[in-house]
């Protein structure tokens, strides 16, 4: 009886210790760990204005979606919004980097332009003797014809070939990266930035490199 009583007391003590253990769940590189590490949310849920973690840890004070790297998952699309900057924080510069790190994280990045509004395009500000295809940023980092701001795309390890524009656009436009990392940069100079909708971004895996991009799985 005494031996049996001791045995059960040890089991009970062990059960109590196990009950007190907090299981830490390892988040994927494409996820944001909530406070305590017991729950993970997709990276685009961080600072989206909603308490996705349930404890507010994905919505810290003064958080921003800018200047962050978003790692992809094949079959999943990030949807990001950059709110208009405050007038006393101009010029405003925001970098969003999307990376496909291989395997289930994809091989290249696909960006879908659902809606785009950054500043306005003023053709009168462009040198008429300059070929529009040769237009590039000035030494001050401005884009001719875009006095209020602009967006540009650049890829890691690739020479910058332009890819900057401003104004309004609607309708689905697709962009496929040539490398595994692409950065979307938004610069706002004057505060007439009516909306900060950023293109949706996801990653794709190459099923057949000879038939790219027709063979992409996104």
PDB file of C-alpha atoms in Angstrom:
ATOM      1  CA  UNK A   1       0.000   0.000   0.000  1.00  0.00           C
ATOM      2  CA  UNK A   2       2.762   2.395   0.891  1.00  0.00           C
ATOM      3  CA  UNK A   3       4.655   1.606  -2.316  1.00  0.00           C
ATOM      4  CA  UNK A   4       1.505   2.062  -4.385  1.00  0.00           C
ATOM      5  CA  UNK A   5       0.765   5.366  -2.667  1.00  0.00           C
ATOM      6  CA  UNK A   6       4.281   6.645  -3.373  1.00  0.00           C
ATOM      7  CA  UNK A   7       3.978   5.598  -7.025  1.00  0.00           C
ATOM      8  CA  UNK A   8       0.766   7.535  -7.554  1.00  0.00           C
ATOM      9  CA  UNK A   9       2.110  10.612  -5.806  1.00  0.00           C
ATOM     10  CA  UNK A  10       5.089  10.643  -8.189  1.00  0.00           C
ATOM     11  CA  UNK A  11       2.800  10.294 -11.187  1.00  0.00           C
ATOM     12  CA  UNK A  12       0.625  13.129  -9.915  1.00  0.00           C
ATOM     13  CA  UNK A  13       3.662  15.370  -9.389  1.00  0.00           C
ATOM     14  CA  UNK A  14       4.958  14.572 -12.873  1.00  0.00           C
ATOM     15  CA  UNK A  15       1.566  15.353 -14.402  1.00  0.00           C
ATOM     16  CA  UNK A  16       1.499  18.721 -12.645  1.00  0.00           C
ATOM     17  CA  UNK A  17       4.946  19.575 -13.978  1.00  0.00           C
ATOM     18  CA  UNK A  18       3.972  18.609 -17.515  1.00  0.00           C
ATOM     19  CA  UNK A  19       0.824  20.699 -17.267  1.00  0.00           C
ATOM     20  CA  UNK A  20       2.948  23.719 -16.431  1.00  0.00           C
ATOM     21  CA  UNK A  21       5.169  23.413 -19.490  1.00  0.00           C
ATOM     22  CA  UNK A  22       4.520  26.000 -22.218  1.00  0.00           C
ATOM     23  CA  UNK A  23       4.962  24.453 -25.638  1.00  0.00           C
ATOM     24  CA  UNK A  24       6.826  26.874 -27.908  1.00  0.00           C
ATOM     25  CA  UNK A  25       5.780  26.449 -31.523  1.00  0.00           C
ATOM     26  CA  UNK A  26       8.507  27.185 -34.047  1.00  0.00           C
ATOM     27  CA  UNK A  27       7.146  29.592 -36.641  1.00  0.00           C
ATOM     28  CA  UNK A  28       8.147  29.405 -40.280  1.00  0.00           C
ATOM     29  CA  UNK A  29      10.295  32.131 -41.792  1.00  0.00           C
ATOM     30  CA  UNK A  30       7.130  33.339 -43.528  1.00  0.00           C
ATOM     31  CA  UNK A  31       5.272  33.785 -40.221  1.00  0.00           C
ATOM     32  CA  UNK A  32       5.281  36.255 -37.346  1.00  0.00           C
ATOM     33  CA  UNK A  33       5.550  34.706 -33.852  1.00  0.00           C
ATOM     34  CA  UNK A  34       2.934  35.900 -31.389  1.00  0.00           C
ATOM     35  CA  UNK A  35       3.896  36.657 -27.796  1.00  0.00           C
ATOM     36  CA  UNK A  36       5.061  33.523 -26.003  1.00  0.00           C
ATOM     37  CA  UNK A  37       5.700  31.697 -29.277  1.00  0.00           C
ATOM     38  CA  UNK A  38       2.617  29.487 -28.990  1.00  0.00           C
ATOM     39  CA  UNK A  39       0.902  30.901 -32.082  1.00  0.00           C
ATOM     40  CA  UNK A  40       2.027  32.157 -35.492  1.00  0.00           C
ATOM     41  CA  UNK A  41       0.377  34.452 -38.036  1.00  0.00           C
ATOM     42  CA  UNK A  42       1.365  35.245 -41.648  1.00  0.00           C
ATOM     43  CA  UNK A  43       3.831  38.114 -41.977  1.00  0.00           C
ATOM     44  CA  UNK A  44       1.296  40.412 -43.624  1.00  0.00           C
ATOM     45  CA  UNK A  45      -0.898  40.173 -40.509  1.00  0.00           C
ATOM     46  CA  UNK A  46       1.735  42.148 -38.616  1.00  0.00           C
ATOM     47  CA  UNK A  47       0.663  45.782 -38.246  1.00  0.00           C
ATOM     48  CA  UNK A  48      -2.459  45.365 -40.415  1.00  0.00           C
ATOM     49  CA  UNK A  49      -4.695  47.087 -37.859  1.00  0.00           C
ATOM     50  CA  UNK A  50      -6.249  43.859 -36.583  1.00  0.00           C
ATOM     51  CA  UNK A  51      -5.386  41.868 -33.467  1.00  0.00           C
ATOM     52  CA  UNK A  52      -4.683  38.566 -35.217  1.00  0.00           C
ATOM     53  CA  UNK A  53      -2.610  37.114 -32.359  1.00  0.00           C
ATOM     54  CA  UNK A  54      -5.339  37.794 -29.818  1.00  0.00           C
ATOM     55  CA  UNK A  55      -2.899  39.426 -27.398  1.00  0.00           C
ATOM     56  CA  UNK A  56      -1.986  42.486 -29.449  1.00  0.00           C
ATOM     57  CA  UNK A  57       1.601  41.349 -29.992  1.00  0.00           C
ATOM     58  CA  UNK A  58       1.215  41.670 -33.768  1.00  0.00           C
ATOM     59  CA  UNK A  59       0.073  45.292 -33.390  1.00  0.00           C
ATOM     60  CA  UNK A  60       2.734  47.034 -31.253  1.00  0.00           C
ATOM     61  CA  UNK A  61       2.676  50.803 -30.909  1.00  0.00           C
ATOM     62  CA  UNK A  62       4.350  52.722 -33.743  1.00  0.00           C
ATOM     63  CA  UNK A  63       4.605  49.569 -35.863  1.00  0.00           C
ATOM     64  CA  UNK A  64       4.948  49.754 -39.640  1.00  0.00           C
ATOM     65  CA  UNK A  65       4.798  47.404 -42.610  1.00  0.00           C
ATOM     66  CA  UNK A  66       7.719  49.288 -44.170  1.00  0.00           C
ATOM     67  CA  UNK A  67      11.380  48.321 -44.201  1.00  0.00           C
ATOM     68  CA  UNK A  68      10.611  44.662 -43.621  1.00  0.00           C
ATOM     69  CA  UNK A  69      11.333  41.451 -45.533  1.00  0.00           C
ATOM     70  CA  UNK A  70       8.395  39.220 -46.427  1.00  0.00           C
ATOM     71  CA  UNK A  71       9.263  35.579 -47.101  1.00  0.00           C
ATOM     72  CA  UNK A  72       6.847  33.737 -49.320  1.00  0.00           C
ATOM     73  CA  UNK A  73       4.896  30.476 -49.326  1.00  0.00           C
ATOM     74  CA  UNK A  74       3.809  28.898 -52.602  1.00  0.00           C
ATOM     75  CA  UNK A  75       0.055  29.301 -52.987  1.00  0.00           C
ATOM     76  CA  UNK A  76      -0.220  32.233 -50.568  1.00  0.00           C
ATOM     77  CA  UNK A  77      -0.442  35.918 -51.434  1.00  0.00           C
ATOM     78  CA  UNK A  78       0.480  38.826 -49.188  1.00  0.00           C
ATOM     79  CA  UNK A  79      -1.757  41.886 -49.283  1.00  0.00           C
ATOM     80  CA  UNK A  80      -0.162  45.012 -47.844  1.00  0.00           C
ATOM     81  CA  UNK A  81      -1.307  48.593 -47.386  1.00  0.00           C
ATOM     82  CA  UNK A  82       0.943  51.548 -46.609  1.00  0.00           C
ATOM     83  CA  UNK A  83      -1.069  54.326 -44.924  1.00  0.00           C
ATOM     84  CA  UNK A  84      -0.456  57.942 -46.003  1.00  0.00           C
ATOM     85  CA  UNK A  85       2.480  59.468 -44.114  1.00  0.00           C
ATOM     86  CA  UNK A  86       2.117  62.400 -41.751  1.00  0.00           C
ATOM     87  CA  UNK A  87       2.840  65.825 -43.242  1.00  0.00           C
ATOM     88  CA  UNK A  88       5.667  66.440 -40.774  1.00  0.00           C
ATOM     89  CA  UNK A  89       7.436  63.226 -41.789  1.00  0.00           C
ATOM     90  CA  UNK A  90       8.147  64.082 -45.415  1.00  0.00           C
ATOM     91  CA  UNK A  91       9.848  63.014 -47.554  1.00  0.00           C
ATOM     92  CA  UNK A  92       8.566  59.526 -46.780  1.00  0.00           C
ATOM     93  CA  UNK A  93      10.405  56.407 -47.960  1.00  0.00           C
ATOM     94  CA  UNK A  94       9.118  52.851 -47.557  1.00  0.00           C
ATOM     95  CA  UNK A  95      10.865  49.660 -48.680  1.00  0.00           C
ATOM     96  CA  UNK A  96       8.993  46.354 -48.937  1.00  0.00           C
ATOM     97  CA  UNK A  97      11.233  43.393 -49.739  1.00  0.00           C
ATOM     98  CA  UNK A  98       9.760  40.100 -50.946  1.00  0.00           C
ATOM     99  CA  UNK A  99      11.926  36.974 -50.967  1.00  0.00           C
ATOM    100  CA  UNK A 100      11.382  33.479 -52.332  1.00  0.00           C
ATOM    101  CA  UNK A 101      13.897  31.388 -50.385  1.00  0.00           C
ATOM    102  CA  UNK A 102      13.391  28.117 -52.264  1.00  0.00           C
ATOM    103  CA  UNK A 103      11.383  24.893 -51.935  1.00  0.00           C
ATOM    104  CA  UNK A 104       7.973  25.602 -50.357  1.00  0.00           C
ATOM    105  CA  UNK A 105       9.009  29.263 -50.065  1.00  0.00           C
ATOM    106  CA  UNK A 106       9.122  29.519 -53.873  1.00  0.00           C
ATOM    107  CA  UNK A 107      11.757  30.347 -56.475  1.00  0.00           C
ATOM    108  CA  UNK A 108      10.651  33.723 -57.847  1.00  0.00           C
ATOM    109  CA  UNK A 109       8.316  36.503 -56.752  1.00  0.00           C
ATOM    110  CA  UNK A 110       5.008  37.355 -58.405  1.00  0.00           C
ATOM    111  CA  UNK A 111       3.565  40.828 -57.784  1.00  0.00           C
ATOM    112  CA  UNK A 112      -0.035  41.620 -58.687  1.00  0.00           C
ATOM    113  CA  UNK A 113      -0.948  45.267 -59.144  1.00  0.00           C
ATOM    114  CA  UNK A 114      -4.608  45.482 -58.111  1.00  0.00           C
ATOM    115  CA  UNK A 115      -4.728  49.243 -57.689  1.00  0.00           C
ATOM    116  CA  UNK A 116      -1.985  51.822 -57.590  1.00  0.00           C
ATOM    117  CA  UNK A 117      -2.001  55.509 -56.626  1.00  0.00           C
ATOM    118  CA  UNK A 118       1.151  57.424 -55.770  1.00  0.00           C
ATOM    119  CA  UNK A 119       1.225  61.131 -56.571  1.00  0.00           C
ATOM    120  CA  UNK A 120       0.597  62.236 -60.148  1.00  0.00           C
ATOM    121  CA  UNK A 121       2.371  62.178 -63.481  1.00  0.00           C
ATOM    122  CA  UNK A 122       3.179  65.594 -65.019  1.00  0.00           C
ATOM    123  CA  UNK A 123       4.550  65.229 -68.537  1.00  0.00           C
ATOM    124  CA  UNK A 124       5.438  68.925 -68.611  1.00  0.00           C
ATOM    125  CA  UNK A 125       8.212  68.341 -66.069  1.00  0.00           C
ATOM    126  CA  UNK A 126      10.091  65.951 -68.354  1.00  0.00           C
ATOM    127  CA  UNK A 127      12.849  67.218 -70.622  1.00  0.00           C
ATOM    128  CA  UNK A 128      11.414  66.905 -74.165  1.00  0.00           C
ATOM    129  CA  UNK A 129      14.901  66.096 -75.484  1.00  0.00           C
ATOM    130  CA  UNK A 130      15.122  63.085 -73.170  1.00  0.00           C
ATOM    131  CA  UNK A 131      13.859  59.720 -74.353  1.00  0.00           C
ATOM    132  CA  UNK A 132      11.226  58.502 -71.868  1.00  0.00           C
ATOM    133  CA  UNK A 133      12.944  55.116 -71.796  1.00  0.00           C
ATOM    134  CA  UNK A 134      16.113  56.829 -70.539  1.00  0.00           C
ATOM    135  CA  UNK A 135      14.396  58.643 -67.675  1.00  0.00           C
ATOM    136  CA  UNK A 136      16.039  57.868 -64.354  1.00  0.00           C
ATOM    137  CA  UNK A 137      16.268  59.253 -60.848  1.00  0.00           C
ATOM    138  CA  UNK A 138      18.001  62.562 -60.342  1.00  0.00           C
ATOM    139  CA  UNK A 139      20.989  63.013 -58.036  1.00  0.00           C
ATOM    140  CA  UNK A 140      18.488  64.049 -55.357  1.00  0.00           C
ATOM    141  CA  UNK A 141      16.554  60.805 -55.700  1.00  0.00           C
ATOM    142  CA  UNK A 142      13.590  62.349 -57.518  1.00  0.00           C
ATOM    143  CA  UNK A 143      11.910  61.063 -60.676  1.00  0.00           C
ATOM    144  CA  UNK A 144      11.286  63.524 -63.552  1.00  0.00           C
ATOM    145  CA  UNK A 145       7.556  63.919 -64.150  1.00  0.00           C
ATOM    146  CA  UNK A 146       6.641  62.679 -60.668  1.00  0.00           C
ATOM    147  CA  UNK A 147       6.835  65.740 -58.376  1.00  0.00           C
ATOM    148  CA  UNK A 148       4.764  64.260 -55.542  1.00  0.00           C
ATOM    149  CA  UNK A 149       6.202  60.772 -55.274  1.00  0.00           C
ATOM    150  CA  UNK A 150       6.700  57.481 -57.073  1.00  0.00           C
ATOM    151  CA  UNK A 151       7.164  53.731 -56.731  1.00  0.00           C
ATOM    152  CA  UNK A 152      10.032  51.689 -58.082  1.00  0.00           C
ATOM    153  CA  UNK A 153      10.927  47.997 -58.264  1.00  0.00           C
ATOM    154  CA  UNK A 154      14.456  46.656 -57.961  1.00  0.00           C
ATOM    155  CA  UNK A 155      15.894  43.158 -57.783  1.00  0.00           C
ATOM    156  CA  UNK A 156      18.798  41.887 -55.720  1.00  0.00           C
ATOM    157  CA  UNK A 157      21.920  41.390 -57.795  1.00  0.00           C
ATOM    158  CA  UNK A 158      20.452  42.960 -60.931  1.00  0.00           C
ATOM    159  CA  UNK A 159      21.398  46.369 -62.388  1.00  0.00           C
ATOM    160  CA  UNK A 160      18.731  49.005 -61.894  1.00  0.00           C
ATOM    161  CA  UNK A 161      17.009  49.603 -65.235  1.00  0.00           C
ATOM    162  CA  UNK A 162      14.304  52.093 -64.269  1.00  0.00           C
ATOM    163  CA  UNK A 163      11.034  50.532 -63.245  1.00  0.00           C
ATOM    164  CA  UNK A 164       9.818  53.729 -61.577  1.00  0.00           C
ATOM    165  CA  UNK A 165       6.398  55.262 -62.072  1.00  0.00           C
ATOM    166  CA  UNK A 166       3.706  57.427 -60.486  1.00  0.00           C
ATOM    167  CA  UNK A 167       0.068  58.406 -60.876  1.00  0.00           C
ATOM    168  CA  UNK A 168      -2.961  56.141 -60.860  1.00  0.00           C
ATOM    169  CA  UNK A 169      -3.535  52.687 -62.301  1.00  0.00           C
ATOM    170  CA  UNK A 170      -6.221  50.032 -61.913  1.00  0.00           C
ATOM    171  CA  UNK A 171      -6.758  46.506 -63.151  1.00  0.00           C
ATOM    172  CA  UNK A 172      -4.618  43.429 -62.604  1.00  0.00           C
ATOM    173  CA  UNK A 173      -1.045  43.755 -63.835  1.00  0.00           C
ATOM    174  CA  UNK A 174       1.460  40.980 -63.156  1.00  0.00           C
ATOM    175  CA  UNK A 175       5.166  41.300 -62.484  1.00  0.00           C
ATOM    176  CA  UNK A 176       7.437  38.248 -62.295  1.00  0.00           C
ATOM    177  CA  UNK A 177      10.879  38.704 -60.816  1.00  0.00           C
ATOM    178  CA  UNK A 178      13.994  37.361 -62.495  1.00  0.00           C
ATOM    179  CA  UNK A 179      15.643  36.709 -59.145  1.00  0.00           C
ATOM    180  CA  UNK A 180      14.478  35.467 -55.756  1.00  0.00           C
ATOM    181  CA  UNK A 181      14.296  38.919 -54.144  1.00  0.00           C
ATOM    182  CA  UNK A 182      12.473  42.042 -55.277  1.00  0.00           C
ATOM    183  CA  UNK A 183      12.018  45.312 -53.380  1.00  0.00           C
ATOM    184  CA  UNK A 184       9.131  47.716 -53.899  1.00  0.00           C
ATOM    185  CA  UNK A 185      10.090  51.217 -52.764  1.00  0.00           C
ATOM    186  CA  UNK A 186       7.584  54.035 -52.306  1.00  0.00           C
ATOM    187  CA  UNK A 187       8.763  57.635 -51.975  1.00  0.00           C
ATOM    188  CA  UNK A 188       6.304  60.407 -51.093  1.00  0.00           C
ATOM    189  CA  UNK A 189       7.544  63.979 -51.451  1.00  0.00           C
ATOM    190  CA  UNK A 190       4.319  66.001 -51.231  1.00  0.00           C
ATOM    191  CA  UNK A 191       1.294  64.930 -49.225  1.00  0.00           C
ATOM    192  CA  UNK A 192      -1.266  64.431 -51.971  1.00  0.00           C
ATOM    193  CA  UNK A 193      -0.786  60.691 -51.555  1.00  0.00           C
ATOM    194  CA  UNK A 194      -4.439  59.664 -51.565  1.00  0.00           C
ATOM    195  CA  UNK A 195      -4.012  55.964 -51.014  1.00  0.00           C
ATOM    196  CA  UNK A 196      -1.197  53.663 -50.091  1.00  0.00           C
ATOM    197  CA  UNK A 197      -2.411  50.461 -51.647  1.00  0.00           C
ATOM    198  CA  UNK A 198       0.586  48.272 -52.396  1.00  0.00           C
ATOM    199  CA  UNK A 199       0.475  45.427 -54.933  1.00  0.00           C
ATOM    200  CA  UNK A 200      -0.296  41.956 -53.669  1.00  0.00           C
ATOM    201  CA  UNK A 201       2.767  39.742 -53.675  1.00  0.00           C
ATOM    202  CA  UNK A 202       3.313  36.014 -53.644  1.00  0.00           C
ATOM    203  CA  UNK A 203       5.930  33.494 -54.693  1.00  0.00           C
ATOM    204  CA  UNK A 204       6.022  30.902 -57.441  1.00  0.00           C
ATOM    205  CA  UNK A 205       7.856  27.626 -57.905  1.00  0.00           C
ATOM    206  CA  UNK A 206       9.312  26.614 -61.251  1.00  0.00           C
ATOM    207  CA  UNK A 207       7.892  23.287 -62.443  1.00  0.00           C
ATOM    208  CA  UNK A 208       9.792  23.382 -65.725  1.00  0.00           C
ATOM    209  CA  UNK A 209      12.563  25.935 -66.214  1.00  0.00           C
ATOM    210  CA  UNK A 210      12.437  25.467 -69.991  1.00  0.00           C
ATOM    211  CA  UNK A 211       8.808  26.591 -70.132  1.00  0.00           C
ATOM    212  CA  UNK A 212       8.972  29.472 -67.660  1.00  0.00           C
ATOM    213  CA  UNK A 213       6.756  31.371 -66.885  1.00  0.00           C
ATOM    214  CA  UNK A 214       4.009  29.155 -68.311  1.00  0.00           C
ATOM    215  CA  UNK A 215       5.010  26.344 -65.954  1.00  0.00           C
ATOM    216  CA  UNK A 216       4.913  28.368 -62.737  1.00  0.00           C
ATOM    217  CA  UNK A 217       3.033  27.116 -59.692  1.00  0.00           C
ATOM    218  CA  UNK A 218       1.957  30.105 -57.602  1.00  0.00           C
TER     219      UNK A 218
END
